[in-house]
PDB file of C-alpha atoms in Angstrom:
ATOM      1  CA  UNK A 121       8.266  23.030  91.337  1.00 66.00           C
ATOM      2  CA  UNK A 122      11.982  23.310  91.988  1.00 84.00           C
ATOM      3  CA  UNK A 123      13.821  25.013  94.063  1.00 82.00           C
ATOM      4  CA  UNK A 124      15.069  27.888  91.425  1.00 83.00           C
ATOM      5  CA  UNK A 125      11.794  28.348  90.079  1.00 88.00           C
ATOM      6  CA  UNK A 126      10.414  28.918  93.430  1.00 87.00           C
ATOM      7  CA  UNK A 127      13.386  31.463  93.655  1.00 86.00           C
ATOM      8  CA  UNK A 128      12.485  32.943  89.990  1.00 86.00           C
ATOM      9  CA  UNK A 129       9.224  33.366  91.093  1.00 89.00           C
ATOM     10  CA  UNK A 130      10.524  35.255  94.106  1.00 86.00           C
ATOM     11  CA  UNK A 131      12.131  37.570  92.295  1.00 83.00           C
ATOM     12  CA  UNK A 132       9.566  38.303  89.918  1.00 86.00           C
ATOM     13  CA  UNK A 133       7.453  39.161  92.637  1.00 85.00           C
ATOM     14  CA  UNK A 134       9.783  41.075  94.350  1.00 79.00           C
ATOM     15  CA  UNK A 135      10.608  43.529  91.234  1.00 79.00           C
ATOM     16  CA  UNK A 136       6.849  44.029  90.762  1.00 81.00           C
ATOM     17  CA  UNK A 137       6.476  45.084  94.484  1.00 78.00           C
ATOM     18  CA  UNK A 138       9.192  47.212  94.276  1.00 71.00           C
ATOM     19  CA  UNK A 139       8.507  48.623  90.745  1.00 76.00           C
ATOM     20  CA  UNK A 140       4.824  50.044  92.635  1.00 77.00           C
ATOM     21  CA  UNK A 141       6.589  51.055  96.083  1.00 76.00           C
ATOM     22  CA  UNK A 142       7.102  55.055  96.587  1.00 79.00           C
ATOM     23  CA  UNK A 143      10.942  55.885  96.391  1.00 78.00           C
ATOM     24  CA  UNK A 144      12.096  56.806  99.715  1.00 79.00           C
ATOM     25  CA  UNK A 145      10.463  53.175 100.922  1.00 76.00           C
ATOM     26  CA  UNK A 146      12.440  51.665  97.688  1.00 74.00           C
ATOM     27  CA  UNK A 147      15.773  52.774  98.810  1.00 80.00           C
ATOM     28  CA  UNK A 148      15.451  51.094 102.047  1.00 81.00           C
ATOM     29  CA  UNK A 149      14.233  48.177 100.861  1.00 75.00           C
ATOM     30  CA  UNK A 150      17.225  48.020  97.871  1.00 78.00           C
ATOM     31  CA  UNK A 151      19.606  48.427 101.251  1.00 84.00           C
ATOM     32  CA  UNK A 152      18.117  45.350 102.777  1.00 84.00           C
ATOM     33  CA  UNK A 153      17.652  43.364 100.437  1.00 79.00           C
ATOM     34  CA  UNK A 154      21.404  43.912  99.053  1.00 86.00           C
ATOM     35  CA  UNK A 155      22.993  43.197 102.745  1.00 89.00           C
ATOM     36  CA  UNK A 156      20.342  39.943 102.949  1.00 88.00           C
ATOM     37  CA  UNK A 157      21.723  38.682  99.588  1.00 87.00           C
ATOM     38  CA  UNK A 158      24.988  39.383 100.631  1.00 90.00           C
ATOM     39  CA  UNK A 159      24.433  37.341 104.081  1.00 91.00           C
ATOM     40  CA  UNK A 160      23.039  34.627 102.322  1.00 89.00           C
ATOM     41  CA  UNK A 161      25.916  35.161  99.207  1.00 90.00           C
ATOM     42  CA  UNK A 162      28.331  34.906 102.447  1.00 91.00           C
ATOM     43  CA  UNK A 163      26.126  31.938 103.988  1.00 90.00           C
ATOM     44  CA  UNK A 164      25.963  29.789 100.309  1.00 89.00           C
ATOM     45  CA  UNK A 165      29.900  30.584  99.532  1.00 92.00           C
ATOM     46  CA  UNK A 166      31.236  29.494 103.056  1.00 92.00           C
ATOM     47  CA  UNK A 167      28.796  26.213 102.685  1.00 90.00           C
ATOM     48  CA  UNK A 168      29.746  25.246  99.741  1.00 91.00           C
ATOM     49  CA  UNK A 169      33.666  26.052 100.608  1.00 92.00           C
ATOM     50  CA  UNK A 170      33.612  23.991 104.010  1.00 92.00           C
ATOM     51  CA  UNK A 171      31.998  20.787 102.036  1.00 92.00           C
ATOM     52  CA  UNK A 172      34.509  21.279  99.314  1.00 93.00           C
ATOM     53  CA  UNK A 173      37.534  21.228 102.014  1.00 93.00           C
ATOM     54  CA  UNK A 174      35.377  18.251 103.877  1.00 93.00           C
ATOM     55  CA  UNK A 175      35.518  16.366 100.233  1.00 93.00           C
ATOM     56  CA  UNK A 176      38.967  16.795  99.812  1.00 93.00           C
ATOM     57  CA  UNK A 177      39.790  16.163 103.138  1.00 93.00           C
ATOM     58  CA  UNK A 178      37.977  12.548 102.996  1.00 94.00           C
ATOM     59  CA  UNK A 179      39.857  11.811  99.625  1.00 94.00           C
ATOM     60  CA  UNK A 180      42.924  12.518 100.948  1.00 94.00           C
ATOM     61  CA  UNK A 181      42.438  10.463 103.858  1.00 93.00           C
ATOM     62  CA  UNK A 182      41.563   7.471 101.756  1.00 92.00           C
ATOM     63  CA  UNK A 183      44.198   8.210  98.863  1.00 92.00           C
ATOM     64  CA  UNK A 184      46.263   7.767 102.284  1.00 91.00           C
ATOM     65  CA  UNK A 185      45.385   4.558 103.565  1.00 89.00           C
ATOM     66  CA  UNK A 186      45.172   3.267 100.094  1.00 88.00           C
ATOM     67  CA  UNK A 187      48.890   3.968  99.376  1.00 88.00           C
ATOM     68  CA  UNK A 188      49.838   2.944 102.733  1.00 86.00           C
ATOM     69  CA  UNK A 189      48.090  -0.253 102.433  1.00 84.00           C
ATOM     70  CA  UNK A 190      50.241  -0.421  99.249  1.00 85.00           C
ATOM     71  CA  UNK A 191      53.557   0.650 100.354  1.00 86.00           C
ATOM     72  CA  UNK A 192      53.075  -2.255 103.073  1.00 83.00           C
ATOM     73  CA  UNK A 193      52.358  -4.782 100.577  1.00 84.00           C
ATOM     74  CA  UNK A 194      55.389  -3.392  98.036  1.00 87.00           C
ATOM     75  CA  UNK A 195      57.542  -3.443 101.259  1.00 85.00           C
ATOM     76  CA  UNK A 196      56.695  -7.036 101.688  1.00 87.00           C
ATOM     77  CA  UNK A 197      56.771  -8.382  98.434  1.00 88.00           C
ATOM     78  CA  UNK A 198      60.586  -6.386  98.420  1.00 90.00           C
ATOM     79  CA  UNK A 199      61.316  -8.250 101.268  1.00 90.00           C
ATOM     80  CA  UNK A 200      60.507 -11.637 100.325  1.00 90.00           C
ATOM     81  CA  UNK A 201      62.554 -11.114  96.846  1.00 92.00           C
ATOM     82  CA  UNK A 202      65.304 -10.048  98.639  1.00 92.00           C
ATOM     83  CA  UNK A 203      65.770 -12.700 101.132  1.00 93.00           C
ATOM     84  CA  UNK A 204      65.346 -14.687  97.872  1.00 93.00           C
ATOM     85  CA  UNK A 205      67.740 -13.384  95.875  1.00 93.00           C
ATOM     86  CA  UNK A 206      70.484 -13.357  99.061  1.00 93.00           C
ATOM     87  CA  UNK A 207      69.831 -17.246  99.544  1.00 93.00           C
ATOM     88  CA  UNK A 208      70.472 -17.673  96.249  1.00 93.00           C
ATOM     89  CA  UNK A 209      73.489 -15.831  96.211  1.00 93.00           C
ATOM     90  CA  UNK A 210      74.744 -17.263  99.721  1.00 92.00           C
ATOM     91  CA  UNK A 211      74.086 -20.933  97.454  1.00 91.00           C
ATOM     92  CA  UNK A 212      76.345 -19.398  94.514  1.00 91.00           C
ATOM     93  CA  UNK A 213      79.317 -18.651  97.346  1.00 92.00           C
ATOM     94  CA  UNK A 214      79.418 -21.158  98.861  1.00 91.00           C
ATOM     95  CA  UNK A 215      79.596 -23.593  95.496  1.00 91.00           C
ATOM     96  CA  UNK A 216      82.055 -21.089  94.940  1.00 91.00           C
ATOM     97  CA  UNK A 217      83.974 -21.682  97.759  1.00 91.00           C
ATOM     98  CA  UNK A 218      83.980 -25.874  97.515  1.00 91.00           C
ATOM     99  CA  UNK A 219      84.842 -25.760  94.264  1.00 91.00           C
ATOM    100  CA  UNK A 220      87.944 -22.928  95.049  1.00 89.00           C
ATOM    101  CA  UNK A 221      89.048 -25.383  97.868  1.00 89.00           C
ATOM    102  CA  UNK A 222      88.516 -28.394  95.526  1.00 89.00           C
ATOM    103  CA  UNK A 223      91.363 -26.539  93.062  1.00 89.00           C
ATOM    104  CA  UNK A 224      92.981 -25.524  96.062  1.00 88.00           C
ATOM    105  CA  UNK A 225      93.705 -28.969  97.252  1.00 86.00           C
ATOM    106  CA  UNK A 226      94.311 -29.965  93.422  1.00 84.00           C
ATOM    107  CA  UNK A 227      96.964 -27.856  93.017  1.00 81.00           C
ATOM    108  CA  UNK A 228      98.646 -28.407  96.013  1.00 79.00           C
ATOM    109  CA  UNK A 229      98.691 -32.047  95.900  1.00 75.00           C
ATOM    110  CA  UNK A 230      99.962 -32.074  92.246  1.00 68.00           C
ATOM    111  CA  UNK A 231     102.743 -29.372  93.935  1.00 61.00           C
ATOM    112  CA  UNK A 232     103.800 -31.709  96.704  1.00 63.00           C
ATOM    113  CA  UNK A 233     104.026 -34.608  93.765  1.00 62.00           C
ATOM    114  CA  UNK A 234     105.962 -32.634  91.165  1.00 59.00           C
ATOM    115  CA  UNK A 235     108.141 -30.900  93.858  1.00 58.00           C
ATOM    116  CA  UNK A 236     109.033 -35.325  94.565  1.00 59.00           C
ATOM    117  CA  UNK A 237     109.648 -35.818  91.449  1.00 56.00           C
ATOM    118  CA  UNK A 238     111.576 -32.865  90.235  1.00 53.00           C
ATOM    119  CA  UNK A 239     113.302 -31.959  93.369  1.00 53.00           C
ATOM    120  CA  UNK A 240     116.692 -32.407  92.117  1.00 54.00           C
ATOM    121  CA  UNK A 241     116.027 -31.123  88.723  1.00 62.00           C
ATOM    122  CA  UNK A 242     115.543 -27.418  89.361  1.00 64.00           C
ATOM    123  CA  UNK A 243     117.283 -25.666  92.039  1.00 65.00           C
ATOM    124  CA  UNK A 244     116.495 -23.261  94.567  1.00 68.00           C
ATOM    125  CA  UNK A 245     118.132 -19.571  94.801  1.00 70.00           C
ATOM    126  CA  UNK A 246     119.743 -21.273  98.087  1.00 73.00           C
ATOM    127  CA  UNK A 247     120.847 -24.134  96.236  1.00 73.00           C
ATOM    128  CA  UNK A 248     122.625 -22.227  93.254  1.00 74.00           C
ATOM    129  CA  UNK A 249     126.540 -21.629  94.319  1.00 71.00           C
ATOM    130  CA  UNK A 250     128.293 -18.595  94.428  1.00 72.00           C
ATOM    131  CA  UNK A 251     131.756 -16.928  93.301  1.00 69.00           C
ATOM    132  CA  UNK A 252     132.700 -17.901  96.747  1.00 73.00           C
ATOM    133  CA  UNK A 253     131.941 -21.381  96.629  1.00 72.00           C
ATOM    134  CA  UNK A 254     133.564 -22.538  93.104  1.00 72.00           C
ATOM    135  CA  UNK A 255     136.793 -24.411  93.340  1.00 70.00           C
ATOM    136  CA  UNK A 256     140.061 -22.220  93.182  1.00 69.00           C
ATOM    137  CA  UNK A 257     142.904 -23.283  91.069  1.00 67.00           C
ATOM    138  CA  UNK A 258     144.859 -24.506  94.932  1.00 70.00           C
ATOM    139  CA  UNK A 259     141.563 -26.767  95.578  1.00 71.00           C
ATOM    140  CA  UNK A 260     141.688 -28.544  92.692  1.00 72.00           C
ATOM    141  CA  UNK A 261     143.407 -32.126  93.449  1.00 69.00           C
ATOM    142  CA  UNK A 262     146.967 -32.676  91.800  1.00 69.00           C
ATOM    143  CA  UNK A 263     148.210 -36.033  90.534  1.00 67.00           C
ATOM    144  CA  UNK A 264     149.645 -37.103  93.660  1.00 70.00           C
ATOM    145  CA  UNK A 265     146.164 -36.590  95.486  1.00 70.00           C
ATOM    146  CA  UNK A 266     144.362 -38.968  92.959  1.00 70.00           C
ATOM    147  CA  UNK A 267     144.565 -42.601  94.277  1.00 71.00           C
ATOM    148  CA  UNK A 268     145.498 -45.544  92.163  1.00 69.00           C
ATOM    149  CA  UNK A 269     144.690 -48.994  92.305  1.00 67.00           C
ATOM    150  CA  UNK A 270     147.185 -50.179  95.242  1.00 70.00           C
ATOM    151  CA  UNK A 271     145.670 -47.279  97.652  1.00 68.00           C
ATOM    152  CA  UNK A 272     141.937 -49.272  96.979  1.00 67.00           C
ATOM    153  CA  UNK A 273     141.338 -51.211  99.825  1.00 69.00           C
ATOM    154  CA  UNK A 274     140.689 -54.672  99.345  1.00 65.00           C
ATOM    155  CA  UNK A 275     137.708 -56.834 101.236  1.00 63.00           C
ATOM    156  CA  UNK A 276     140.300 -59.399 103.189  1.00 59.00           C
ATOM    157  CA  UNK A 277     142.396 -56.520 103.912  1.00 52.00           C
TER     158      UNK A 277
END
């Protein structure tokens, strides 16, 4: 037999004992029997509420070192990509960088061989004269000033 048929049973036998009991007895018993099923109502209810809270207690515990052991591994994995992705980029820069001082040296060496070549052809802002510097009309050499062939010196003389 189980455990609620043993109860049934019980309680069959309990309303048949108190269906043949005189009435003042009856009300007495009623009283007891209400404040026992009330303890054990109590009793059952706070069992069943403490293993509940025990149940979810141990599930939370273990939800909680599952996801930590995650968040560990995640944190790792995050890690490693990162340091990846940073080498990487530190390889990028610095290619970067060569090939900026590559153009850099380029440029400046075509500069230095242009500015050879073409340093007479285009003038600086220093180089370009001013109202002050063009020849006035009492600079500008008269006939007598221009020599001729007899002022040329000669090589014997």
């Amino acid at each position: 037999m189980d455990k609620k048929d043993v109860e049934k049973a019980a309680l069959k036998a309990g309303k048949k004992i108190v269906e043949h009991t005189p009435e003042p007895v009856k009300e007495k018993v009623e009283e007891k029997v209400k404040e026992k099923a009330k303890e054990k109502f109590v009793e059952k209810t706070e069992g069943k509420l403490q293993e509940k809270a025990n149940e979810a207690s141990e599930k939370l515990q273990k939800t909680k070192e599952k996801n930590a052991s995650k968040v560990h591994g995640k944190g790792e994995e995050a890690k490693d990509k990162l340091q990846d992705v940073l080498l990487s980029v530190k390889d990028k820069l610095s290619d970067v960088k060569e090939a900026g001082e590559n153009f850099q040296e380029k440029v400046s060496s075509s500069d230095d061989k242009e500015k050879s070549k073409n340093k007479r052809k285009i003038k600086g802002v220093n180089q370009i004269k001013k109202a002050t510097d063009i020849k006035s009309s009492t600079k500008i050499k008269s006939f007598n000033d221009i020599k001729s062939s007899t002022d040329l010196k000669t090589m014997g003389s």
